[in-house]
Coordinates of C-alpha atoms (C1' of nucleotides) in Angstrom, one line a residue:
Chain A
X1 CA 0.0 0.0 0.0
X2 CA 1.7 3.2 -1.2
X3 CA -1.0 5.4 1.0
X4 CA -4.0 5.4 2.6
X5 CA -6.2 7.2 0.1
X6 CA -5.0 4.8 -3.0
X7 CA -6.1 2.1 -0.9
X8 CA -9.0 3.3 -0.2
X9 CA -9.7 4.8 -3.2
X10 CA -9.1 1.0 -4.9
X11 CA -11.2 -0.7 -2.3
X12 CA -14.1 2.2 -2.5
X13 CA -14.3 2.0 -6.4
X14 CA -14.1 -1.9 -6.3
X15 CA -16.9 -1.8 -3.5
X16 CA -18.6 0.7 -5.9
X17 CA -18.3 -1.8 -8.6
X18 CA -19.3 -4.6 -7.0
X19 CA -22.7 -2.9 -6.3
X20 CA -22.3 -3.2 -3.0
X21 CA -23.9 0.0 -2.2
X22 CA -27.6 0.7 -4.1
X23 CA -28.7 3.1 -6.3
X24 CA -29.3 6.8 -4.1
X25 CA -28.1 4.9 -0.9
X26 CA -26.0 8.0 1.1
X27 CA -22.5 7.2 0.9
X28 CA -21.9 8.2 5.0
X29 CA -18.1 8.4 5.7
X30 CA -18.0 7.1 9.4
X31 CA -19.5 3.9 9.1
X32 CA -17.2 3.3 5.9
X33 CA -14.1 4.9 7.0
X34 CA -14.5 2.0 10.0
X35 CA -15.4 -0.8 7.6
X36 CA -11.7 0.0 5.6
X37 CA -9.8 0.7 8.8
X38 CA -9.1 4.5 7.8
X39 CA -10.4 8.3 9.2
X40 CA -12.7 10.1 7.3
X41 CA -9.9 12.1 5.7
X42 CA -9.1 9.3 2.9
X43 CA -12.9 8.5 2.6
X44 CA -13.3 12.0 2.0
X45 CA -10.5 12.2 -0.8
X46 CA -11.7 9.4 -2.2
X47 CA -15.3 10.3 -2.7
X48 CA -13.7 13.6 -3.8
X49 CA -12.2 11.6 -6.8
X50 CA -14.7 8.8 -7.4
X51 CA -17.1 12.3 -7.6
X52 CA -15.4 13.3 -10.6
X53 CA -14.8 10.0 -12.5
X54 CA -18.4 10.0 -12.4
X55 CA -19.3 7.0 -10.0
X56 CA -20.9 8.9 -7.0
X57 CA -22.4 12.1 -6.9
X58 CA -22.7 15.0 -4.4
X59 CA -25.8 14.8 -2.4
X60 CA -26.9 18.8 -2.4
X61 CA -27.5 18.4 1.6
X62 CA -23.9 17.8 1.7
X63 CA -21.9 14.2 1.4
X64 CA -22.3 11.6 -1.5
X65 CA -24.6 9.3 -2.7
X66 CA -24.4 6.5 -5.0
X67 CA -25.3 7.0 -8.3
X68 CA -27.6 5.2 -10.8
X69 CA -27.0 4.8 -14.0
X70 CA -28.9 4.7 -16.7
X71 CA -28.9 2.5 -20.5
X72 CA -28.5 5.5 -22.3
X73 CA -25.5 7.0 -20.6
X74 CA -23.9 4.0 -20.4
X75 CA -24.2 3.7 -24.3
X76 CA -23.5 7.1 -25.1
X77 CA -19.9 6.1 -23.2
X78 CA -19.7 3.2 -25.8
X79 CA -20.1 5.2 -28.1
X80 CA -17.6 7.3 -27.3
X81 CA -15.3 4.5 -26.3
X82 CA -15.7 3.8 -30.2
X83 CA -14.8 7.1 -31.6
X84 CA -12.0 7.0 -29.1
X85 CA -10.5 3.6 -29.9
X86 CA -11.3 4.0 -33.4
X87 CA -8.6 7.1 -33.6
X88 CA -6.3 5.3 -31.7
X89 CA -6.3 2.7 -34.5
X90 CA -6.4 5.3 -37.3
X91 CA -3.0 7.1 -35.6
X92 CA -1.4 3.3 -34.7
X93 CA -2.2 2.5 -38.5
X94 CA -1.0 6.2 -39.8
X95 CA 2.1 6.0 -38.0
X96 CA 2.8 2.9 -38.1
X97 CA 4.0 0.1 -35.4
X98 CA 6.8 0.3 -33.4
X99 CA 9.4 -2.7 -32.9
X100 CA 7.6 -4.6 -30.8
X101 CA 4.1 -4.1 -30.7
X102 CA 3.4 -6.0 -33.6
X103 CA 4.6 -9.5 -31.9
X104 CA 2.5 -7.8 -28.7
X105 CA -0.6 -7.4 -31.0
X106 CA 0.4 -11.2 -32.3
X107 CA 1.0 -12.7 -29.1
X108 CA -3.0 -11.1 -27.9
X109 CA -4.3 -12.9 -31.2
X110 CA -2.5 -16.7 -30.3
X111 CA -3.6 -16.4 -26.8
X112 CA -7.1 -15.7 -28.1
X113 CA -6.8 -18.3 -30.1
X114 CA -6.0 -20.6 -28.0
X115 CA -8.6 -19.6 -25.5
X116 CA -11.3 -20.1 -28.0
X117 CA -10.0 -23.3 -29.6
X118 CA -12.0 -26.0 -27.8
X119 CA -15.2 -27.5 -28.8
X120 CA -16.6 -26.1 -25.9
X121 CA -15.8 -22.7 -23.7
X122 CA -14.8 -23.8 -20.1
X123 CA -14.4 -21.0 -17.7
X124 CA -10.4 -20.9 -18.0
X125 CA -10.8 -20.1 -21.6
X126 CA -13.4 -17.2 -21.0
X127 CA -10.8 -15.9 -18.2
X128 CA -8.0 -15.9 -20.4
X129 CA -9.8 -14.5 -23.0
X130 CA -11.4 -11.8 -20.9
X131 CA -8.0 -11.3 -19.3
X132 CA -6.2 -11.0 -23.3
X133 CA -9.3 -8.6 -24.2
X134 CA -8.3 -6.1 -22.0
X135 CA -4.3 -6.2 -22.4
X136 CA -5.8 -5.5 -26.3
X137 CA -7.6 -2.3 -25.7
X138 CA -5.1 -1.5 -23.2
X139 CA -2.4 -2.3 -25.9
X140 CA -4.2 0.0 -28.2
X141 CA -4.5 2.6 -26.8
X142 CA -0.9 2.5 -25.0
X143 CA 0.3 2.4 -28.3
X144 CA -1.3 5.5 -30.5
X145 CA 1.6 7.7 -28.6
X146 CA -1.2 10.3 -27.9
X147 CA -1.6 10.9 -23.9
X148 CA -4.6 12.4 -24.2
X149 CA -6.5 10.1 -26.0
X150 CA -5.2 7.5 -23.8
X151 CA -6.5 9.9 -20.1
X152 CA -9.9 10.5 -22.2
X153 CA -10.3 6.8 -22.8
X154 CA -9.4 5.7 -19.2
X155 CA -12.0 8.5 -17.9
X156 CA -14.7 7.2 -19.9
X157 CA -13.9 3.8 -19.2
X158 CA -14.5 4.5 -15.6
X159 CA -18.5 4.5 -16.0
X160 CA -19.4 0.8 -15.4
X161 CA -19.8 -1.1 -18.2
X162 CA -18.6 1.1 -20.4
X163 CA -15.1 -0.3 -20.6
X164 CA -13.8 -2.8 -22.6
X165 CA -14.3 -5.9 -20.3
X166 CA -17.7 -5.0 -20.9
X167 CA -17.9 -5.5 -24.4
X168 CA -17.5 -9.4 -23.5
X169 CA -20.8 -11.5 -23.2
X170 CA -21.3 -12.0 -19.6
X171 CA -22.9 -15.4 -20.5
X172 CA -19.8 -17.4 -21.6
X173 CA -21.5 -20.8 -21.2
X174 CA -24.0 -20.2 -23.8
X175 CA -23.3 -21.2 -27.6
X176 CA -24.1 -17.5 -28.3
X177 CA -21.8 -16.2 -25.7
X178 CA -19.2 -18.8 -28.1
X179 CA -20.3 -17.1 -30.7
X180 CA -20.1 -13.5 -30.1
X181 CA -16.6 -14.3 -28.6
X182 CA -15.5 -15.5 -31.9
X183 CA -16.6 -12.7 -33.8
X184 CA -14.7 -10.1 -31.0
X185 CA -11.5 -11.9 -31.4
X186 CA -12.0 -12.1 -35.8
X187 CA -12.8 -7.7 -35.3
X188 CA -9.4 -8.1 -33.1
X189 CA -7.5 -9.9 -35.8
X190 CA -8.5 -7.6 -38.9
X191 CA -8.0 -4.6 -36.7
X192 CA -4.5 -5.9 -36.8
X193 CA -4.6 -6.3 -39.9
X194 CA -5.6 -3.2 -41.6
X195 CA -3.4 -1.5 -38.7
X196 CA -0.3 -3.2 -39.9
X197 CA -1.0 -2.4 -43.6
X198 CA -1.4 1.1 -42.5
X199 CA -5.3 1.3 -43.9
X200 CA -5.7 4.2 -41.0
X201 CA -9.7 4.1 -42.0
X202 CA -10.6 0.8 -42.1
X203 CA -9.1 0.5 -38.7
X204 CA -10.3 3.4 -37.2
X205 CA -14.2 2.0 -39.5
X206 CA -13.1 -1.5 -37.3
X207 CA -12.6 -0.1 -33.8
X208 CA -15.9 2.2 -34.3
X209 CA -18.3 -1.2 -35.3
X210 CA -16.3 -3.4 -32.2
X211 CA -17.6 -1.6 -29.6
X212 CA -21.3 -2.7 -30.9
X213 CA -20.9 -5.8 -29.5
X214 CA -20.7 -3.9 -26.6
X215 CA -23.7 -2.4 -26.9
X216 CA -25.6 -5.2 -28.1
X217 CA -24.3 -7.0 -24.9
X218 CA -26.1 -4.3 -23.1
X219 CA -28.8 -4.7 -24.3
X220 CA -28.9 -8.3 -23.6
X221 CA -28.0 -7.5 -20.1
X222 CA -31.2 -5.1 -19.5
X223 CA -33.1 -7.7 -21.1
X224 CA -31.7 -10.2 -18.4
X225 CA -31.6 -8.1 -15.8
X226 CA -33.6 -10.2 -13.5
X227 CA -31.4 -13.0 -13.1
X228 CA -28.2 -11.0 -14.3
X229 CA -28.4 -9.2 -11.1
X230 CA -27.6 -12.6 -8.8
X231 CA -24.9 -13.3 -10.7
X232 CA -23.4 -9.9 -11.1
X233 CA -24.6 -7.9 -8.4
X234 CA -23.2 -4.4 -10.0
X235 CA -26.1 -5.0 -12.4
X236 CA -28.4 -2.9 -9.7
X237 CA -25.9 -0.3 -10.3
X238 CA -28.9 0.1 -13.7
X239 CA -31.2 2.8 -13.3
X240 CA -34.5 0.0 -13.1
X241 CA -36.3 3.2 -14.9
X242 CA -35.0 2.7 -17.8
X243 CA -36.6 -1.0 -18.4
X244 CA -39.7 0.7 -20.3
X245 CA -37.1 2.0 -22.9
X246 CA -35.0 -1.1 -23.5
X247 CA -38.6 -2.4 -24.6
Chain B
X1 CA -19.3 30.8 -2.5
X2 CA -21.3 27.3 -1.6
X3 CA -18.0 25.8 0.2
X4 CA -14.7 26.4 1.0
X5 CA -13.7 23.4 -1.3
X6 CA -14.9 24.6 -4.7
X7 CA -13.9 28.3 -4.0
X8 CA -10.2 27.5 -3.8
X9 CA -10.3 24.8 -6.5
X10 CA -11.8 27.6 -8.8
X11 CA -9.1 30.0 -7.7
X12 CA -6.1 27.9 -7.5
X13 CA -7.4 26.3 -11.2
X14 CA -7.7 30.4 -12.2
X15 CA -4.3 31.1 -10.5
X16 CA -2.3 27.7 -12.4
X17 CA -3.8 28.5 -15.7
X18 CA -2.6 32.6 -15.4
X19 CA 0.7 31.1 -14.9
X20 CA 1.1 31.7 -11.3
X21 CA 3.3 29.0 -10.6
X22 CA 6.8 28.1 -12.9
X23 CA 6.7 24.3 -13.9
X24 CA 8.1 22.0 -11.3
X25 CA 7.8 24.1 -8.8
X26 CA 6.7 22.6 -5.8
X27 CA 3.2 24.0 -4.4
X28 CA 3.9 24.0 -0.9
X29 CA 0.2 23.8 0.8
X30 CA 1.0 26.3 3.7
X31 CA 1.8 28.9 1.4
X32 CA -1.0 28.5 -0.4
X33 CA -3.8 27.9 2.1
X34 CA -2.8 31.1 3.7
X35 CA -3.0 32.7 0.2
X36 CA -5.9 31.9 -0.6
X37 CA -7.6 32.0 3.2
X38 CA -8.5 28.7 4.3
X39 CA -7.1 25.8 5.6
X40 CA -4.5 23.1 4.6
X41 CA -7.8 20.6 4.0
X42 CA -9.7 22.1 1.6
X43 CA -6.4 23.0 -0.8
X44 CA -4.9 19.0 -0.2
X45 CA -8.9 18.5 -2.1
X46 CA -8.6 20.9 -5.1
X47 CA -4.9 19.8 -5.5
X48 CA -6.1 15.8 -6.0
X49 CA -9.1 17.4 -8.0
X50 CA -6.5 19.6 -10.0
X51 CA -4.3 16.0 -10.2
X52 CA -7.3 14.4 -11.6
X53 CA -7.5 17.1 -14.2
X54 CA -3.9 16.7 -15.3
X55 CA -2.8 20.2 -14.3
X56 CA -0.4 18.7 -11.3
X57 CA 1.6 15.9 -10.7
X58 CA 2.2 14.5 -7.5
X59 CA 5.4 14.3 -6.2
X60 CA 7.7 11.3 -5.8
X61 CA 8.1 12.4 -2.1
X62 CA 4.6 13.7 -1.2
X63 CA 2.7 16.8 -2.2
X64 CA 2.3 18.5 -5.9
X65 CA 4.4 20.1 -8.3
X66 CA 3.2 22.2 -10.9
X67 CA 3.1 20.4 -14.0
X68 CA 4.4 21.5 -17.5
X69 CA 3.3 21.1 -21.2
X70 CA 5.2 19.3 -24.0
X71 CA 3.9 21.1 -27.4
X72 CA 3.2 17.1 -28.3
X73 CA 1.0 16.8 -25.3
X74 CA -1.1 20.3 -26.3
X75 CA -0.9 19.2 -29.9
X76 CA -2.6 15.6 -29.0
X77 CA -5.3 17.1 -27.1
X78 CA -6.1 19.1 -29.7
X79 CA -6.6 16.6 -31.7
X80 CA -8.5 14.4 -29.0
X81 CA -10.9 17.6 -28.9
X82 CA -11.7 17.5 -32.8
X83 CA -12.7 14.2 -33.2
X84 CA -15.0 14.5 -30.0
X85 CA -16.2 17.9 -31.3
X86 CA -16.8 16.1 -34.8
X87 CA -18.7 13.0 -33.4
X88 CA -20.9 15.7 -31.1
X89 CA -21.6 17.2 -34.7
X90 CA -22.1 14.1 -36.7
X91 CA -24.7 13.1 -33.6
X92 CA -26.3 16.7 -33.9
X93 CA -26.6 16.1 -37.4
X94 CA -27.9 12.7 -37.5
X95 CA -30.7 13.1 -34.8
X96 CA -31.6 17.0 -35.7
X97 CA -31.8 20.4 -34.1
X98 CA -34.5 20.2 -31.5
X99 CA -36.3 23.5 -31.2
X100 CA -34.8 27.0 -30.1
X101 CA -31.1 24.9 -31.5
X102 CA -31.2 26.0 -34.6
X103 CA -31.8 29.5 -32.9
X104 CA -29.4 29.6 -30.8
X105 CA -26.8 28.7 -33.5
X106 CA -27.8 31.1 -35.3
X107 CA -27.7 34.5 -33.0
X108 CA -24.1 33.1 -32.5
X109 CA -23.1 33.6 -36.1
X110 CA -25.2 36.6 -36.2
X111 CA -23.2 38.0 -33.2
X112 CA -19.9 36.6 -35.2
X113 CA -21.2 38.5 -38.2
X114 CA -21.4 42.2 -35.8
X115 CA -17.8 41.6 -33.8
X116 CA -16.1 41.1 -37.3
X117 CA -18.1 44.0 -39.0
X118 CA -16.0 46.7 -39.0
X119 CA -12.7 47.1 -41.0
X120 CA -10.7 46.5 -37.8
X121 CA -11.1 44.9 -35.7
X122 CA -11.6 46.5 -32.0
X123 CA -10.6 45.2 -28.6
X124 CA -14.1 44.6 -27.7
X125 CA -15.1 43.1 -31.2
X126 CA -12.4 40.5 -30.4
X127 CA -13.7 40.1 -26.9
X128 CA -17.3 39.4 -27.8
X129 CA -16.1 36.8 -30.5
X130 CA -14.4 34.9 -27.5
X131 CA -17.1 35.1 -25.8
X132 CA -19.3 33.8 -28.6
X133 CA -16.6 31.0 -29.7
X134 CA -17.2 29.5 -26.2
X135 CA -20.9 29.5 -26.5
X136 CA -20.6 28.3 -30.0
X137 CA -18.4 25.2 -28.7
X138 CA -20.4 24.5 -25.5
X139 CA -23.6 24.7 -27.5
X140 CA -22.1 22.2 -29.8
X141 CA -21.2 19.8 -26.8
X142 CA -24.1 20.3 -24.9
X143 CA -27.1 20.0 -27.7
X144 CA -25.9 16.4 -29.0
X145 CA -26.9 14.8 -25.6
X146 CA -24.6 12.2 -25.5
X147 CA -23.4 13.2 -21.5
X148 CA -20.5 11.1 -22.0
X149 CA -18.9 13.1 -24.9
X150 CA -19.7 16.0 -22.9
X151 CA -17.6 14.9 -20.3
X152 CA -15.0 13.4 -22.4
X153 CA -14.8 16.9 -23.9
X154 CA -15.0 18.8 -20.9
X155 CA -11.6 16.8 -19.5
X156 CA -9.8 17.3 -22.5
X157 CA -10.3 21.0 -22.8
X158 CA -9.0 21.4 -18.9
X159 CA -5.3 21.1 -20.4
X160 CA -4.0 24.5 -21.2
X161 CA -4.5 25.4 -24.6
X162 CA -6.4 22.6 -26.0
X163 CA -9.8 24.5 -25.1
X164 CA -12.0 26.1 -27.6
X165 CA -10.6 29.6 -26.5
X166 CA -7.6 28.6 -27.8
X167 CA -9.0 28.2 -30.8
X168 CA -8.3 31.5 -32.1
X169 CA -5.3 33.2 -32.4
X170 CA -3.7 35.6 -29.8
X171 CA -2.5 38.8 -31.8
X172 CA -6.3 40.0 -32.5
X173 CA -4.8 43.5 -33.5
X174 CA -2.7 42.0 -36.4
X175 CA -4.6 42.0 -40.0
X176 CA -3.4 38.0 -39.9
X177 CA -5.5 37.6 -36.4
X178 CA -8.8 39.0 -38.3
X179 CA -8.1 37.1 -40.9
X180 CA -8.2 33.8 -39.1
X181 CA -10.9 34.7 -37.1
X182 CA -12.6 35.6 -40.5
X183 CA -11.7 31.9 -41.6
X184 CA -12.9 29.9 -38.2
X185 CA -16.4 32.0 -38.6
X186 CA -16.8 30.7 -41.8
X187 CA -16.1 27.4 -40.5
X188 CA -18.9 27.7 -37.7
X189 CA -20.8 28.3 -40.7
X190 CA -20.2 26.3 -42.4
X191 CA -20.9 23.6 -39.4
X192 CA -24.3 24.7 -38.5
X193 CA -25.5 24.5 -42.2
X194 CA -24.3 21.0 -42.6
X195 CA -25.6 20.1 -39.0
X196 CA -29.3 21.8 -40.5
X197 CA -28.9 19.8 -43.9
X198 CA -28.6 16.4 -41.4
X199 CA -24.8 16.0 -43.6
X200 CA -23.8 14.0 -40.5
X201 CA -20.5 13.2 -42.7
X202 CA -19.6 16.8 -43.4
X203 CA -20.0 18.4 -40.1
X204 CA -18.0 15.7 -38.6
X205 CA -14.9 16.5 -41.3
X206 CA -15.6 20.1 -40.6
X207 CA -15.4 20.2 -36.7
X208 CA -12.2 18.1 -37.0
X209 CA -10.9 20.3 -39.7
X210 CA -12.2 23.8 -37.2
X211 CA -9.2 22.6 -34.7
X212 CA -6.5 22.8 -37.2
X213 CA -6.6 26.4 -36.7
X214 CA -6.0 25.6 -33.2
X215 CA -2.9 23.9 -33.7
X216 CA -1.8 26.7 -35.9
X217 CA -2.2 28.9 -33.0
X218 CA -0.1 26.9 -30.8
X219 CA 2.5 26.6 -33.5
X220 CA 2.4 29.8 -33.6
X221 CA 2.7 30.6 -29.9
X222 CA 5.5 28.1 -29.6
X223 CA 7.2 30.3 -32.2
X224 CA 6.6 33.5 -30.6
X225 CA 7.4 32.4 -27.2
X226 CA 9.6 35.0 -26.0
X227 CA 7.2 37.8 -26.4
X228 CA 4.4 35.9 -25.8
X229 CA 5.4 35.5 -22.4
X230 CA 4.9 38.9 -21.3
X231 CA 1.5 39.4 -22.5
X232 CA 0.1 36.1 -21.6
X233 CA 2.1 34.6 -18.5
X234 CA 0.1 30.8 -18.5
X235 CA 2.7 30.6 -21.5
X236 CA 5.7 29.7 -19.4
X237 CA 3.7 26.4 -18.5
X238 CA 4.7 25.3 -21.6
X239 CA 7.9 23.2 -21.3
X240 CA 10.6 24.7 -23.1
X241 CA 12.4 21.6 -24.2
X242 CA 10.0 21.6 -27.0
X243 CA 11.4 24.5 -28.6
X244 CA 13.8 22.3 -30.6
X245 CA 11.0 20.3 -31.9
X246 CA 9.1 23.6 -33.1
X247 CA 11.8 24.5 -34.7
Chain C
dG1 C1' -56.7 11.7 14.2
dG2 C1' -53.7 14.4 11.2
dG3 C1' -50.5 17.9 10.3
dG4 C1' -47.1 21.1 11.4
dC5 C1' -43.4 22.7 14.4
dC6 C1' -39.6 22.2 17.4
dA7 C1' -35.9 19.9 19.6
dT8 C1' -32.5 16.6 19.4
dC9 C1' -29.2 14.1 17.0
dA10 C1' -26.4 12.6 13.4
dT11 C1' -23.4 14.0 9.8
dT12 C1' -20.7 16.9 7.2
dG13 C1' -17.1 20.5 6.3
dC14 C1' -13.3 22.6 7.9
dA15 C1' -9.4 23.5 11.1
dT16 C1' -5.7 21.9 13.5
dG17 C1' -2.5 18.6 16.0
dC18 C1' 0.9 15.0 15.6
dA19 C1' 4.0 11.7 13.8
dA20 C1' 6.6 10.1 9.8
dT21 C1' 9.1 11.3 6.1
dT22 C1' 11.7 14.1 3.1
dT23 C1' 14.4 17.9 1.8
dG24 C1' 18.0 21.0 2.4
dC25 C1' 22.1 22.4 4.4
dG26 C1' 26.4 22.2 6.8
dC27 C1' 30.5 19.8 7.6
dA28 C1' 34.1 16.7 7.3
dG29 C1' 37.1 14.0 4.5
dA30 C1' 39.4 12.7 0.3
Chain D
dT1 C1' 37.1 21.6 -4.8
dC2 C1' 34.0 17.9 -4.9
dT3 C1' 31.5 14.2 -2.7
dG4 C1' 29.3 11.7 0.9
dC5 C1' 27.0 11.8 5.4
dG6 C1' 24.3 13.3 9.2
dC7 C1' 21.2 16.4 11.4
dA8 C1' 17.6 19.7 11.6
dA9 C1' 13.8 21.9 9.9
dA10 C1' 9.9 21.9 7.2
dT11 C1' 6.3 19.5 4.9
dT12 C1' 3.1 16.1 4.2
dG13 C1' -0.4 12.6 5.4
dC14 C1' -3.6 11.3 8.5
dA15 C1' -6.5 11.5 12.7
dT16 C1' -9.5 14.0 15.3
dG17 C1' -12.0 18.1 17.4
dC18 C1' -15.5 21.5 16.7
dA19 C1' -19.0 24.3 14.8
dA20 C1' -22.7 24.4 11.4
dT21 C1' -26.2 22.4 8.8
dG22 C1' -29.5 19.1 7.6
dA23 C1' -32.4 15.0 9.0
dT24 C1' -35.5 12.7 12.1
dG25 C1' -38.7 11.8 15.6
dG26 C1' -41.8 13.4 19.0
dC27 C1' -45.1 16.4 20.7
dC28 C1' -48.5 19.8 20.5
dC29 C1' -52.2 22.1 18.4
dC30 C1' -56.0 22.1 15.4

DNA sequence: GGGGCCATCATTGCATGCAATTTGCGCAGA
DNA sequence: TCTGCGCAAATTGCATGCAATGATGGCCCC
């Protein structure tokens, strides 16, 4: 632990997105100062911070709350994620790839294939996958050289759901899940592809249509959200308002 | 003032981006808190707040330096903001003006059209075409009603000189200054007819286009940034290692 | 019996105290 | 003269105290 407030900060937004707290429940700093073994002082940073990535929000009597959030925000950040990635792709393909990232982009699209290379998807092979998922995005956007598209991406990401481990079916068992997985990691492979022959618009075109899977896992999630909800309990993190529109 | 909190984050973020402080210096909180009448608690807040925004860094050994600004950094934000701008246009465009928009576009050119009227331009003329260049941009931003673009945007433009304002160029008195502020009007012209004709396509190319002008500017400032630094003092935040790359 | 008002209490926001750590400086030695 | 070391002062990070503000429950009046 480097400080106090980074580990609280860590455990408070893990808490956050575990769902362990519920939609407009007031976020009171004594009793979870004592439940992290800290003084208010961190808690207070920390809410300070998780306030401006988004996750809580200020109560107007004073303190924090937890915040709701609702389908269309959460898309509107894919979306963004999209336009985001997608210039990351279009500068990685423009200025070409640096010694080394190519094998790293090439060692993501083994390990996928590997993961997904069984009849069947066991659980391993979903972890592996998620885990290679995100060193891609990561990997992506590490690489495009531009800082600030790299902080406006990790900001957005912030919103639940919104970043790339969500664009992964959160129902790996399924054939669809299968599926859907398979199609990820072939958007993966040609976004290599075009990136290496420098197409710079056909990557940035590929990067903008992969986060859809994204969204379409959305809205498979709202759809779901009954059951979704014991499995993955950050699914009541979902403003429940929103059901009528996902109709 | 509604706390003690936001008043000195608004003040120190006023005092950083007016150049206040020489990059790397060390922003001792004593100093400060008694500069700025209030305690060391609420300036430790708008300092992680002002870490968050990328205008500090936090020291190796504890507390916050003030940052400084690679060219390539101000450059890549600028960029970051015209491909957010031109997805907030493409959005406007795709999904129409709702009422009073198309209004409110409108008195902004109109206003435009009066501050660049005369042969010369005046001090005030140049001041109310800041003014409107904000409201233009925010307009922009706020009418697509995707909140996270909004707040992807917002981020980015914290950095100095990747905001709108610094958009347009900084020597209003000479002929060239009118002249590019001639050229970015016809730009925001330009943008709201396309955004009208629902040429989702073309206000998107034109918004990322409108922030080349930008990155003239800085070129431009980088150039000039000797005298520069007397009449706008936020200019010594830029790190002068970068001078050999402008070059 | 219901509604409104008041008092009490909890909670926040801010100030400050205290210990740990770091930075800066002086000094000695090579 | 330069380098390494040790000490002291200052600064940070955190805990906690205190006043102010908002919430809650009870009581009184209608």
């Amino acid at each position: 632990m480097r400080s106090q407030q980074s580990r609280i900060l860590v455990q408070l937004r893990d808490l956050i997105l575990k769902g362990a707290f519920a939609p407009g429940e007031r976020l009171a700093e004594i009793p979870i100062s004592a439940r992290l073994g800290a003084s208010r002082t961190p808690v207070r940073l920390a809410f300070s911070t998780l306030e401006q990535e988004g996750l809580v929000a200020s109560s107007p009597g004073g303190g924090f709350v937890m915040r709701a959030f609702t389908r269309k925000e959460i898309d509107d950040a894919i979306a963004v994620r999209g336009v985001l990635e997608g210039m990351a792709a279009r500068l990685l393909a423009e200025n070409g790839l640096a010694p080394g990232m190519k094998e790293a982009f090439e060692e993501c699209l083994t390990a996928g294939d590997s993961a997904l290379g069984g009849d069947a998807l066991s659980l391993d092979g979903y972890a592996d996958y998620v885990e290679m998922n995100d060193r891609f995005h990561e990997m992506l956007v590490r690489f495009c050289g531009n800082a600030a598209l790299q902080r406006s991406i990790e900001v957005n990401s912030r919103l639940p759901f919104a970043a790339a481990s969500a664009t992964l079916p959160m129902h790996p068992a399924s054939g669809d899940g299968r599926r859907w997985l398979l199609i990820t990691h072939h958007q993966h492979r040609t976004l290599v592809e075009a990136i290496q022959r420098r197409e710079g618009t056909r990557a940035q075109a590929l990067a903008i249509e992969h986060v859809e899977v994204a969204r379409m896992n959305l809205r498979f999630a709202y759809e779901k959200a009954r059951e979704g909800a014991e499995v993955a309990p950050a699914m009541r993190l979902l403003a429940p308002s929103e059901d009528r529109e996902s109709a």
